[in-house]
Amino acid sequence: MTQDKINRQWTVARHPETSLDHSHFAYREQPIDPVGDGQILLRSRYLNVAPVMRMYMMKNGGGFSTESPLEIGDVIHGRGVAEVIESKHPDFKEGDFVHGQLGWQSYKVSSVTQGEKIIAMQRRGVPAYYGLSALGMTGYSAYCGFVTRGAPKAGDAVLVSGAAGGVGSLVVQIAKALGCGPVVGIAGSAEKCRMISELGADEMINYREEDVAERIGQLLPDGIDVYFDNVGGAILEAALDNLARDARVVLCGSISEYQQEKRTGPRNYTSLRASEADMRGFFVYNHAADFERAEVDMAEWIKAEKLRALVDISDGFDTMPDALIGLYTGENLGKRLVRVVPGEDVIF
Amino acid sequence: MTQDKINRQWTVARHPETSLDHSHFAYREQPIDPVGDGQILLRSRYLNVAPVMRMYMMKNGGGFSTESPLEIGDVIHGRGVAEVIESKHPDFKEGDFVHGQLGWQSYKVSSVTQGEKIIAMQRRGVPAYYGLSALGMTGYSAYCGFVTRGAPKAGDAVLVSGAAGGVGSLVVQIAKALGCGPVVGIAGSAEKCRMISELGADEMINYREEDVAERIGQLLPDGIDVYFDNVGGAILEAALDNLARDARVVLCGSISEYQQEKRTGPRNYTSLRASEADMRGFFVYNHAADFERAEVDMAEWIKAEKLRALVDISDGFDTMPDALIGLYTGENLGKRLVRVVPGEDVIF
């Protein structure tokens, strides 16, 4: 009965070297495999696009080890929110929703392997795309990265770069919910800054128009206690010049460096010394034990209207390559994701 | 009675820009000021030379804020071990030994100000130069940097760069005393490596002759738990490529970068992410509350013959500029210091 459906897929046509364009993507249609014992058939509802996907598409996975390297013709890796439409697995039934590793395709027959990290969603009466933002990996990243690795205290001065992005916009709101302040967000346009302000940030810096180091010094004269870094590069350096004693710098992402051919490091990293600051690496999959706590706290903040998911929805499966390419030019407001069926949102 | 003595001094003749040479130093002789109420007269017995002194001598103190910037003609900053030869201060009497900020001079009349950080030495029956090594700031740096900031556990794989230097050679021994292992030391000659081995290091890497990253990978296949960094630069990058989960990188010094005109940062700093490692700044003066504990533990290890001070003594006050200049070319074995009166050691 499912075999009459068509599985639409985006695959790797060519490995990217530096930047991405349409020539790296190929579209194809495939029949759907029958569902075997212990398997479930998933129908993709929302698919994620994220900067790391360019690395997945590179030769040898860009040296990034969490997913197996993609060969030419392979379906591109990516997580998504899906509905279970057929189940021969004891833990799932028709109508359940999950988020997990689906790949860039409209259907997936899954054996619920460890590697797919399929997580059942709890019914919360919100749009199901929350499973790709506040109530999924993006939310776990913001929560575990900021709370566990950043160790914020009430009253801490917090700086967040990429503050209009998926993770960053949640970190801004978590920081406020925990009583930190001032909370300063950095973004790349007046529109994004306005948006961050609406989410509760106390101050904003537009890095395309302002001297970031100077503005941090003005806004946080006693220094930064927690800097949540989504971008690396010059903004990381500006933050390192403005640290308070015992500051924590959480390294979550470095999108400004992904497309550079010649990697550089923060030239002023030695400024960690006088302030005895820590630069702390963060990798969300190391924190699986805390995902449930993250989701419970996040869901509570959502109910209390202290937190909302900022999503930038690209409409339709066809738009996936454009949705990803546009990430590197900073055009998205909040977490970018793709609604697989145009115009059709699901409440779960 | 003291006024008939002559105070010999080294002063700044010219601010250095990149490397140091003799033209930056001037020698002069001065009478000694009378000792006023609340003051002590100190006779320098051992004077420290350390890489940071080049920064002290730079215009505006090289941007380094712990000492007031030196003007042309000022006595160069530096700590030393001195004997109290006259006291009008209630806490000190003739015959006491102290270590503190003396400057590059043979005598000092001190008001025992906060800024001089004068610390009375305990009588331990060892050469008084221990006050500039294991039982002084160098020891506090090794102990507080490694123990407090590095948080080592028994069995941790430890890597120490600059392992034949003053701080590094103590860190190697502290690591062994605490049951860490393997402990790997990095140094720049076969002679230095032999010396580190005698101090108890399990393995050595000669960075001038070996591929450091490759050797780390061979010697510590499960990765580094604590890297104590005295050098920065390429060796820091090699260490970052070989970190274990939750590794701690203690940034104590970066001598390989001090003479560079164009500072660079570790290009692979993002490797902190997957391993969730911390890069932790360290600045010894932030740890004054732990100095006594450090000294007590170090003295015990010395008594138990688990630890000895590796010193490289330059003989005579005249040799101070050469002793400092030579530091940057890596010619010293252990903590370099100057014995003010040639050939004359003091036991205290």
XYZ file of C-alpha atoms in Angstrom:
696
model
C 0.000 0.000 0.000
C 2.949 2.307 0.554
C 4.735 0.984 -2.473
C 2.651 3.133 -4.771
C 4.218 6.215 -3.204
C 7.284 7.795 -4.716
C 10.339 8.645 -2.662
C 11.807 11.982 -3.717
C 15.491 12.455 -2.934
C 18.313 14.961 -3.144
C 21.731 13.402 -3.664
C 25.350 14.518 -4.021
C 26.082 15.256 -7.690
C 29.571 16.622 -7.059
C 31.673 17.087 -3.899
C 31.961 20.764 -2.964
C 35.382 22.210 -2.225
C 34.714 25.690 -0.912
C 31.282 27.164 -1.552
C 28.107 25.367 -2.602
C 26.031 25.857 -5.734
C 23.324 23.973 -7.622
C 25.819 21.828 -9.488
C 26.524 19.910 -6.275
C 22.955 18.607 -5.991
C 20.993 16.042 -8.017
C 17.272 15.231 -7.762
C 15.828 11.757 -8.275
C 12.735 9.670 -7.584
C 12.782 6.139 -6.233
C 10.285 3.466 -5.226
C 9.950 2.847 -1.470
C 11.343 -0.388 -0.014
C 8.886 -2.727 1.703
C 8.745 -2.424 5.520
C 10.377 -5.429 7.210
C 10.163 -6.734 10.747
C 11.534 -4.249 13.273
C 11.236 -1.420 10.749
C 9.098 1.683 10.453
C 8.088 3.733 7.453
C 8.569 7.449 8.017
C 7.039 10.255 6.010
C 9.183 13.397 6.190
C 7.266 16.511 7.279
C 10.093 18.940 8.043
C 13.723 18.603 7.000
C 16.642 20.415 8.501
C 19.270 22.435 6.681
C 22.420 23.319 8.628
C 25.895 24.680 7.851
C 27.584 21.386 8.690
C 25.859 19.759 5.696
C 28.369 21.273 3.326
C 31.040 19.328 5.193
C 29.010 16.138 4.918
C 28.934 16.666 1.144
C 32.679 17.210 0.836
C 35.088 14.470 -0.183
C 35.707 12.255 2.854
C 33.020 14.132 4.753
C 35.268 17.173 5.062
C 37.156 15.313 7.776
C 34.067 15.498 9.985
C 33.609 12.165 11.648
C 30.042 11.944 12.956
C 28.414 10.789 9.724
C 29.819 8.344 7.216
C 31.320 10.144 4.193
C 28.938 10.668 1.278
C 29.792 9.293 -2.149
C 28.476 10.719 -5.413
C 24.831 9.618 -5.740
C 24.242 9.183 -1.994
C 21.227 10.823 -0.355
C 22.451 13.863 1.591
C 22.538 13.462 5.367
C 20.160 15.494 7.481
C 17.725 15.265 10.353
C 14.040 15.840 10.085
C 10.643 15.486 11.718
C 8.549 12.628 10.361
C 5.276 10.871 10.902
C 5.248 7.111 11.396
C 2.882 5.848 8.684
C 3.548 2.124 9.079
C 5.247 0.242 11.926
C 6.598 -3.257 12.416
C 8.636 -2.080 15.410
C 7.327 -2.573 18.982
C 8.198 0.964 20.186
C 6.356 2.852 17.440
C 2.845 2.999 16.083
C 1.141 4.731 13.169
C 0.601 8.404 13.907
C 3.643 8.824 16.164
C 6.031 11.611 15.368
C 9.810 11.340 15.613
C 12.839 13.412 14.862
C 15.946 11.698 13.575
C 18.339 11.093 10.724
C 16.070 10.905 7.673
C 18.299 12.191 4.912
C 17.098 14.572 2.221
C 14.145 12.460 1.104
C 10.394 12.399 1.437
C 10.131 8.843 2.855
C 12.434 6.591 4.812
C 12.239 2.960 5.840
C 14.153 2.916 9.116
C 15.458 0.073 11.259
C 15.783 2.543 14.146
C 19.536 2.054 14.365
C 21.755 3.795 16.904
C 23.271 5.894 14.144
C 19.924 7.334 13.076
C 19.302 8.750 16.551
C 15.527 8.476 16.141
C 13.840 10.180 19.082
C 10.085 9.889 19.711
C 8.407 13.272 20.129
C 6.100 14.019 23.054
C 2.686 15.420 22.168
C 2.732 19.105 23.185
C 0.190 20.745 20.890
C 2.740 22.816 19.016
C 3.736 22.764 15.349
C 5.729 19.590 14.757
C 8.667 21.614 13.446
C 9.536 22.316 17.097
C 11.189 18.907 16.836
C 13.788 20.585 14.617
C 14.117 23.652 16.811
C 13.479 24.197 20.523
C 12.358 20.615 21.187
C 14.970 18.825 19.094
C 18.690 18.877 18.412
C 18.756 22.653 17.955
C 17.201 23.103 21.384
C 19.466 20.487 22.936
C 22.453 22.334 21.441
C 21.343 25.653 22.864
C 20.465 24.204 26.253
C 23.385 21.806 26.801
C 25.900 24.165 25.226
C 24.834 27.188 27.207
C 23.706 25.649 30.496
C 26.105 22.710 30.842
C 29.211 24.094 29.158
C 28.632 27.822 29.739
C 27.681 27.396 33.419
C 25.748 30.694 33.552
C 24.760 32.343 36.822
C 21.962 34.861 37.346
C 23.332 38.321 36.607
C 26.039 37.077 34.252
C 26.827 39.272 31.263
C 26.115 37.095 28.229
C 27.118 37.607 24.608
C 25.656 35.465 21.819
C 26.813 35.532 18.211
C 24.644 34.222 15.408
C 21.868 35.392 17.721
C 19.233 35.372 14.984
C 20.070 31.797 14.047
C 18.450 28.610 15.249
C 20.682 27.881 18.225
C 21.577 31.502 18.977
C 17.995 32.753 19.200
C 17.248 30.020 21.747
C 20.392 30.799 23.767
C 19.304 34.442 24.050
C 15.966 33.346 25.471
C 17.424 30.691 27.807
C 19.863 33.288 29.167
C 16.969 35.642 29.945
C 14.882 32.822 31.438
C 17.784 32.012 33.785
C 18.099 35.615 34.959
C 21.310 36.479 33.138
C 21.828 40.037 32.042
C 22.705 42.051 30.228
C 22.214 39.655 27.339
C 23.708 41.013 24.120
C 23.011 39.450 20.731
C 25.137 39.861 17.609
C 23.584 39.555 14.145
C 24.126 40.785 10.626
C 21.195 43.075 9.813
C 18.899 45.630 11.394
C 15.973 43.280 10.838
C 17.699 40.462 12.697
C 18.644 42.812 15.529
C 15.018 43.902 15.856
C 13.990 40.283 16.008
C 16.514 39.460 18.732
C 15.241 42.422 20.679
C 11.706 41.056 20.446
C 12.981 37.774 21.845
C 14.212 39.635 24.920
C 17.856 40.523 24.261
C 18.846 43.638 26.228
C 21.200 44.977 23.561
C 22.072 44.135 19.976
C 25.162 44.569 17.822
C 24.919 44.638 14.035
C 28.328 43.272 13.037
C 28.018 44.523 9.467
C 27.647 48.137 10.591
C 29.356 48.433 13.963
C 32.829 47.914 15.420
C 32.045 44.773 17.397
C 34.943 44.939 19.895
C 34.261 48.592 20.663
C 30.514 48.032 21.105
C 31.066 45.057 23.409
C 33.320 47.280 25.513
C 30.588 49.929 25.713
C 27.707 47.558 26.407
C 29.562 45.243 28.811
C 32.173 47.454 30.504
C 32.843 44.825 33.211
C 33.466 42.193 30.566
C 31.687 39.129 29.240
C 30.951 36.259 31.639
C 29.651 33.824 29.024
C 30.240 34.132 25.290
C 28.297 31.634 23.182
C 30.124 31.431 19.877
C 28.314 30.351 16.727
C 30.583 32.079 14.247
C 34.324 32.081 15.092
C 36.597 34.455 13.159
C 36.756 38.175 13.843
C 33.774 38.165 16.205
C 35.400 35.529 18.404
C 38.499 37.726 18.529
C 36.403 40.744 19.505
C 34.860 38.740 22.337
C 38.250 37.472 23.559
C 39.337 41.106 23.911
C 36.484 41.727 26.343
C 36.392 38.872 28.825
C 35.637 39.178 32.530
C 37.605 37.147 35.102
C 36.761 33.424 34.848
C 34.737 33.925 31.660
C 33.505 30.920 29.699
C 33.618 30.891 25.900
C 31.473 28.078 24.492
C 32.599 27.000 21.028
C 29.412 25.813 19.358
C 29.974 26.765 15.730
C 32.270 28.688 13.431
C 30.188 29.400 10.346
C 32.328 32.389 9.357
C 35.236 29.979 8.849
C 33.535 27.100 7.053
C 34.020 28.556 3.603
C 37.559 29.837 4.177
C 40.244 28.056 2.254
C 42.914 29.000 4.748
C 41.810 28.437 8.319
C 43.044 30.856 10.944
C 42.740 30.708 14.687
C 41.900 33.505 17.123
C 45.127 35.522 17.092
C 44.450 36.864 20.585
C 43.720 33.505 22.225
C 46.346 34.325 24.848
C 43.954 36.892 26.286
C 42.397 33.866 28.001
C 45.401 33.981 30.315
C 45.054 37.212 32.292
C 41.302 36.704 32.779
C 41.759 32.961 33.462
C 38.959 32.375 31.008
C 38.050 29.004 29.509
C 37.404 28.288 25.867
C 35.199 25.205 25.980
C 34.474 22.950 23.053
C 30.918 21.745 22.675
C 29.487 18.876 20.681
C 25.824 18.165 21.254
C 25.927 14.383 20.771
C 28.171 14.076 23.831
C 25.212 15.249 25.939
C 22.553 12.673 25.095
C 21.996 11.986 28.805
C 20.734 15.558 29.227
C 18.384 15.746 26.216
C 15.310 14.854 28.215
C 15.997 17.432 30.908
C 16.648 19.989 28.168
C 13.324 19.209 26.496
C 11.358 19.340 29.756
C 12.829 22.727 30.702
C 12.398 24.109 27.195
C 8.779 22.927 26.997
C 8.068 24.605 30.324
C 9.536 27.896 29.091
C 7.494 27.607 25.905
C 4.300 27.110 27.967
C 5.253 30.100 30.182
C 5.803 32.132 26.989
C 9.405 32.768 27.937
C 10.652 31.039 24.844
C 9.593 30.592 21.276
C 11.161 28.931 18.307
C 12.290 31.273 15.642
C 12.022 29.370 12.401
C 12.674 30.345 8.848
C 10.630 27.971 6.760
C 11.478 27.258 3.176
C 8.373 25.898 1.499
C 8.567 22.631 -0.392
C 11.006 19.778 -0.884
C 12.180 21.356 -4.150
C 13.675 24.281 -2.286
C 16.228 22.269 -0.281
C 19.413 23.170 -2.214
C 18.529 26.880 -2.193
C 17.661 26.720 1.485
C 21.126 25.350 2.290
C 23.099 27.572 -0.081
C 21.424 30.656 1.401
C 22.590 29.790 4.930
C 26.178 30.763 4.142
C 25.212 34.234 3.034
C 23.319 34.819 6.265
C 19.884 35.313 4.694
C 17.953 33.248 7.263
C 16.081 34.574 10.286
C 16.136 31.882 12.961
C 16.491 28.166 12.403
C 16.061 27.378 8.744
C 14.116 24.277 7.825
C 12.158 22.957 4.900
C 8.438 22.158 5.010
C 8.282 19.096 2.827
C 4.652 19.503 1.736
C 4.197 23.159 0.755
C 1.807 25.093 2.944
C 0.909 22.155 5.154
C 1.793 22.506 8.865
C 1.234 19.715 11.383
C 0.359 20.251 15.033
C 1.634 17.536 17.355
C 76.426 52.460 57.284
C 74.708 51.089 54.194
C 75.218 54.345 52.345
C 78.817 53.475 51.543
C 77.571 50.581 49.388
C 76.926 51.063 45.708
C 73.691 50.012 44.041
C 74.355 48.445 40.636
C 71.452 48.624 38.201
C 70.382 47.572 34.715
C 67.988 50.010 33.066
C 66.091 50.335 29.792
C 68.293 52.091 27.219
C 65.889 51.618 24.324
C 62.446 49.973 24.016
C 62.649 46.673 22.133
C 60.242 46.050 19.260
C 60.768 42.434 18.288
C 63.955 40.746 19.498
C 66.293 41.915 22.259
C 69.977 42.818 22.006
C 72.562 44.635 24.109
C 71.552 48.039 22.805
C 68.340 47.811 24.861
C 70.186 47.700 28.205
C 72.186 50.320 30.115
C 74.302 49.790 33.233
C 74.656 52.372 36.008
C 75.712 52.740 39.625
C 73.766 54.695 42.237
C 74.004 55.481 45.914
C 71.514 53.665 48.189
C 68.685 55.677 49.750
C 68.501 55.811 53.555
C 66.097 53.305 55.167
C 63.010 55.065 56.515
C 60.398 53.955 59.022
C 58.448 50.925 57.768
C 61.155 50.133 55.221
C 63.683 47.365 54.759
C 66.988 47.264 52.919
C 67.322 44.213 50.711
C 70.506 42.813 49.237
C 69.806 40.864 46.037
C 71.238 37.343 46.051
C 69.473 35.787 43.035
C 67.622 37.628 40.289
C 65.129 36.148 37.904
C 65.161 36.360 34.129
C 61.955 35.412 32.320
C 60.515 35.746 28.813
C 57.879 38.238 29.945
C 60.617 40.774 30.733
C 60.957 41.667 27.082
C 57.328 42.780 27.210
C 57.990 44.839 30.338
C 60.747 46.627 28.398
C 58.567 47.395 25.381
C 56.869 50.724 24.861
C 53.777 50.814 27.078
C 54.855 47.560 28.680
C 53.964 45.639 25.517
C 50.311 45.983 26.495
C 50.955 43.729 29.487
C 49.182 45.218 32.455
C 50.641 43.655 35.606
C 53.626 45.969 35.946
C 53.710 49.708 35.301
C 55.235 50.454 31.883
C 58.971 51.142 31.916
C 60.335 54.429 30.601
C 63.848 54.890 29.226
C 66.219 54.951 32.205
C 63.965 52.921 34.531
C 65.358 49.906 36.376
C 64.043 46.756 34.648
C 61.313 44.872 36.500
C 62.073 41.454 37.904
C 61.711 39.311 40.958
C 64.561 38.040 43.058
C 65.642 36.440 46.304
C 67.182 38.871 48.773
C 68.541 39.007 52.284
C 67.173 41.618 54.680
C 70.255 43.526 55.821
C 68.481 46.332 57.670
C 64.881 46.574 58.875
C 62.673 49.343 60.189
C 59.565 47.218 59.460
C 57.894 45.193 62.244
C 57.477 42.018 60.131
C 61.119 41.649 59.075
C 64.493 41.393 60.795
C 68.102 41.292 59.655
C 68.986 37.888 58.250
C 65.500 37.106 56.922
C 65.206 36.038 53.308
C 62.420 37.130 50.997
C 61.435 36.786 47.372
C 59.745 39.680 45.673
C 59.884 42.443 43.114
C 63.420 43.758 43.431
C 64.168 44.990 39.929
C 67.462 44.409 38.185
C 69.620 45.897 40.933
C 71.939 44.751 43.688
C 70.142 46.572 46.519
C 66.630 47.787 47.123
C 65.051 49.917 49.818
C 61.514 48.541 50.001
C 58.373 49.814 51.702
C 56.882 46.332 51.335
C 54.055 47.590 49.146
C 51.342 45.365 47.735
C 52.778 45.782 44.252
C 56.190 44.388 45.261
C 54.626 41.106 46.397
C 57.378 40.545 48.968
C 56.995 37.069 50.453
C 59.030 35.923 53.469
C 60.813 32.632 52.845
C 60.614 29.742 55.292
C 63.925 28.254 56.421
C 64.249 24.851 54.698
C 67.986 24.232 54.464
C 68.080 24.439 50.669
C 69.889 26.883 48.411
C 68.050 30.180 48.634
C 67.509 30.195 44.861
C 64.639 27.752 45.466
C 62.753 30.980 46.222
C 62.962 31.664 42.472
C 62.120 28.126 41.448
C 60.165 25.374 43.183
C 59.461 27.430 46.329
C 58.637 30.726 44.641
C 56.609 32.089 41.741
C 57.919 29.465 39.321
C 56.758 26.712 41.652
C 53.443 28.439 42.271
C 52.975 28.685 38.489
C 53.669 24.998 37.967
C 51.534 23.916 40.906
C 48.530 26.229 40.537
C 48.567 26.024 36.750
C 48.751 22.270 36.596
C 46.860 21.243 39.726
C 44.187 23.948 39.940
C 43.621 24.684 36.251
C 44.647 21.339 34.754
C 42.651 19.275 37.285
C 44.783 16.156 36.766
C 43.668 12.720 37.945
C 45.884 9.708 38.619
C 46.435 7.857 35.357
C 45.863 10.921 33.159
C 47.977 11.185 30.031
C 49.935 14.422 30.440
C 51.876 16.401 27.851
C 54.180 19.268 28.868
C 55.884 21.620 26.433
C 58.896 23.658 27.458
C 59.507 20.668 29.698
C 63.149 21.539 30.304
C 62.233 25.072 31.379
C 61.643 26.377 34.877
C 57.904 25.823 35.069
C 57.779 22.835 32.700
C 60.398 20.786 34.538
C 58.400 21.198 37.753
C 55.108 20.275 36.039
C 56.653 17.014 34.799
C 57.639 16.120 38.361
C 54.325 17.211 39.919
C 52.473 15.088 37.352
C 54.528 12.039 38.317
C 54.146 12.775 42.032
C 50.361 12.829 41.554
C 50.344 9.474 39.774
C 49.649 10.757 36.261
C 51.015 8.775 33.366
C 52.247 8.521 30.784
C 53.890 11.913 31.235
C 55.449 13.156 28.011
C 57.810 16.134 27.904
C 58.630 18.201 24.819
C 61.946 20.031 24.532
C 64.339 21.269 21.870
C 67.498 19.187 22.209
C 68.681 15.676 22.999
C 70.402 17.029 26.120
C 67.169 18.576 27.370
C 65.252 15.386 26.650
C 67.787 13.380 28.642
C 67.365 15.786 31.520
C 63.571 15.514 31.458
C 63.910 11.760 31.467
C 66.078 11.980 34.595
C 63.344 14.040 36.232
C 60.929 11.168 35.663
C 59.165 11.843 32.370
C 58.019 8.591 30.753
C 58.632 9.751 27.201
C 60.244 12.712 25.497
C 59.771 14.478 22.170
C 62.545 16.556 20.621
C 60.550 19.095 18.633
C 63.531 20.130 16.532
C 64.022 16.623 15.203
C 60.640 14.889 15.335
C 57.151 15.388 13.913
C 55.467 16.441 17.134
C 51.850 15.647 16.161
C 52.799 12.215 14.852
C 54.868 11.372 17.940
C 52.090 12.457 20.289
C 49.744 10.152 18.396
C 52.185 7.246 18.826
C 52.990 7.874 22.481
C 49.457 8.774 23.606
C 47.129 6.815 21.298
C 44.123 7.447 23.567
C 44.774 11.177 23.474
C 46.024 13.815 25.884
C 44.094 14.411 29.108
C 46.096 17.440 30.257
C 48.348 19.532 28.029
C 50.393 22.129 29.876
C 51.375 24.702 27.268
C 54.448 26.869 27.748
C 55.083 27.613 24.099
C 52.001 28.157 21.909
C 52.455 28.054 18.125
C 52.882 24.852 16.155
C 53.287 22.663 19.239
C 49.953 23.859 20.623
C 48.381 22.938 17.287
C 49.959 19.487 17.412
C 48.507 18.973 20.884
C 45.028 20.156 19.818
C 45.064 17.466 17.131
C 45.504 14.781 19.806
C 43.068 15.530 22.613
C 41.128 12.938 24.608
C 37.473 13.563 25.580
C 37.212 16.331 28.200
C 40.886 17.235 27.881
C 42.239 20.324 29.599
C 44.737 22.586 27.846
C 46.370 24.970 30.327
C 47.689 28.103 28.651
C 50.635 29.115 30.788
C 53.011 30.654 28.255
C 53.567 31.132 24.562
C 57.285 31.830 24.220
C 57.344 30.689 20.585
C 55.071 33.617 19.747
C 56.627 36.419 21.812
C 59.065 37.439 19.120
C 56.666 37.084 16.197
C 55.673 40.285 14.508
C 52.439 38.821 13.235
C 50.562 36.890 15.875
C 48.599 33.857 14.799
C 46.195 31.713 16.748
C 45.879 27.945 16.777
C 44.261 27.281 13.368
C 42.727 24.049 14.622
C 41.169 25.487 17.798
C 37.817 24.060 16.671
C 39.162 20.591 17.465
C 38.203 21.496 21.042
C 34.609 20.883 19.936
C 34.398 17.157 19.179
C 36.450 16.251 22.260
C 34.663 18.859 24.405
C 38.062 19.960 25.593
C 38.763 23.156 27.503
C 41.492 25.639 26.738
C 42.052 27.334 30.093
C 43.928 30.559 30.622
C 46.260 30.714 33.585
C 47.788 33.691 35.351
C 49.678 32.912 38.523
C 48.876 36.120 40.425
C 45.196 35.195 40.415
C 46.082 32.260 42.703
C 47.724 34.019 45.658
C 45.385 32.248 48.073
C 46.934 28.910 47.044
C 50.615 29.888 47.209
C 51.097 28.565 50.746
C 49.508 25.217 49.958
C 51.653 25.008 46.825
C 54.804 25.674 48.822
C 53.951 23.164 51.532
C 53.278 20.400 48.984
C 56.338 21.258 46.921
C 58.586 21.304 50.011
C 57.283 17.896 50.989
C 58.016 16.483 47.542
C 61.504 17.992 47.691
C 62.109 16.316 51.067
C 60.793 13.010 49.688
C 63.163 13.437 46.709
C 60.235 13.377 44.303
C 61.038 16.832 43.063
C 64.063 18.959 42.474
C 64.573 22.395 41.058
C 66.285 22.456 37.750
C 68.118 25.747 37.598
C 70.367 27.261 35.009
C 72.524 29.760 36.885
C 74.173 32.633 35.121
C 77.033 33.811 37.286
C 77.279 37.498 38.201
C 75.151 40.622 37.965
C 77.036 41.639 34.803
C 75.566 38.691 32.899
C 71.904 39.735 33.216
C 71.318 41.028 29.654
C 72.953 37.948 28.117
C 70.976 35.677 30.444
C 67.713 37.208 29.236
C 68.605 37.405 25.535
C 69.604 33.718 25.565
C 66.173 32.652 26.825
C 64.557 33.315 23.458
C 66.955 31.055 21.627
C 66.218 28.208 24.027
C 69.752 27.817 25.378
C 68.744 27.352 29.037
C 68.285 24.077 30.879
C 65.701 24.620 33.599
C 64.781 27.884 35.255
C 67.332 30.500 34.354
C 68.412 32.894 37.092
C 71.353 35.103 37.907
C 73.559 34.630 40.961
C 74.304 38.236 41.865
C 77.612 37.611 43.625
C 79.607 35.245 41.384
C 80.313 31.831 42.872
C 78.584 32.541 46.179
C 75.561 30.347 47.010
C 73.451 30.862 50.127
C 71.691 28.079 52.018
C 68.501 29.158 53.769
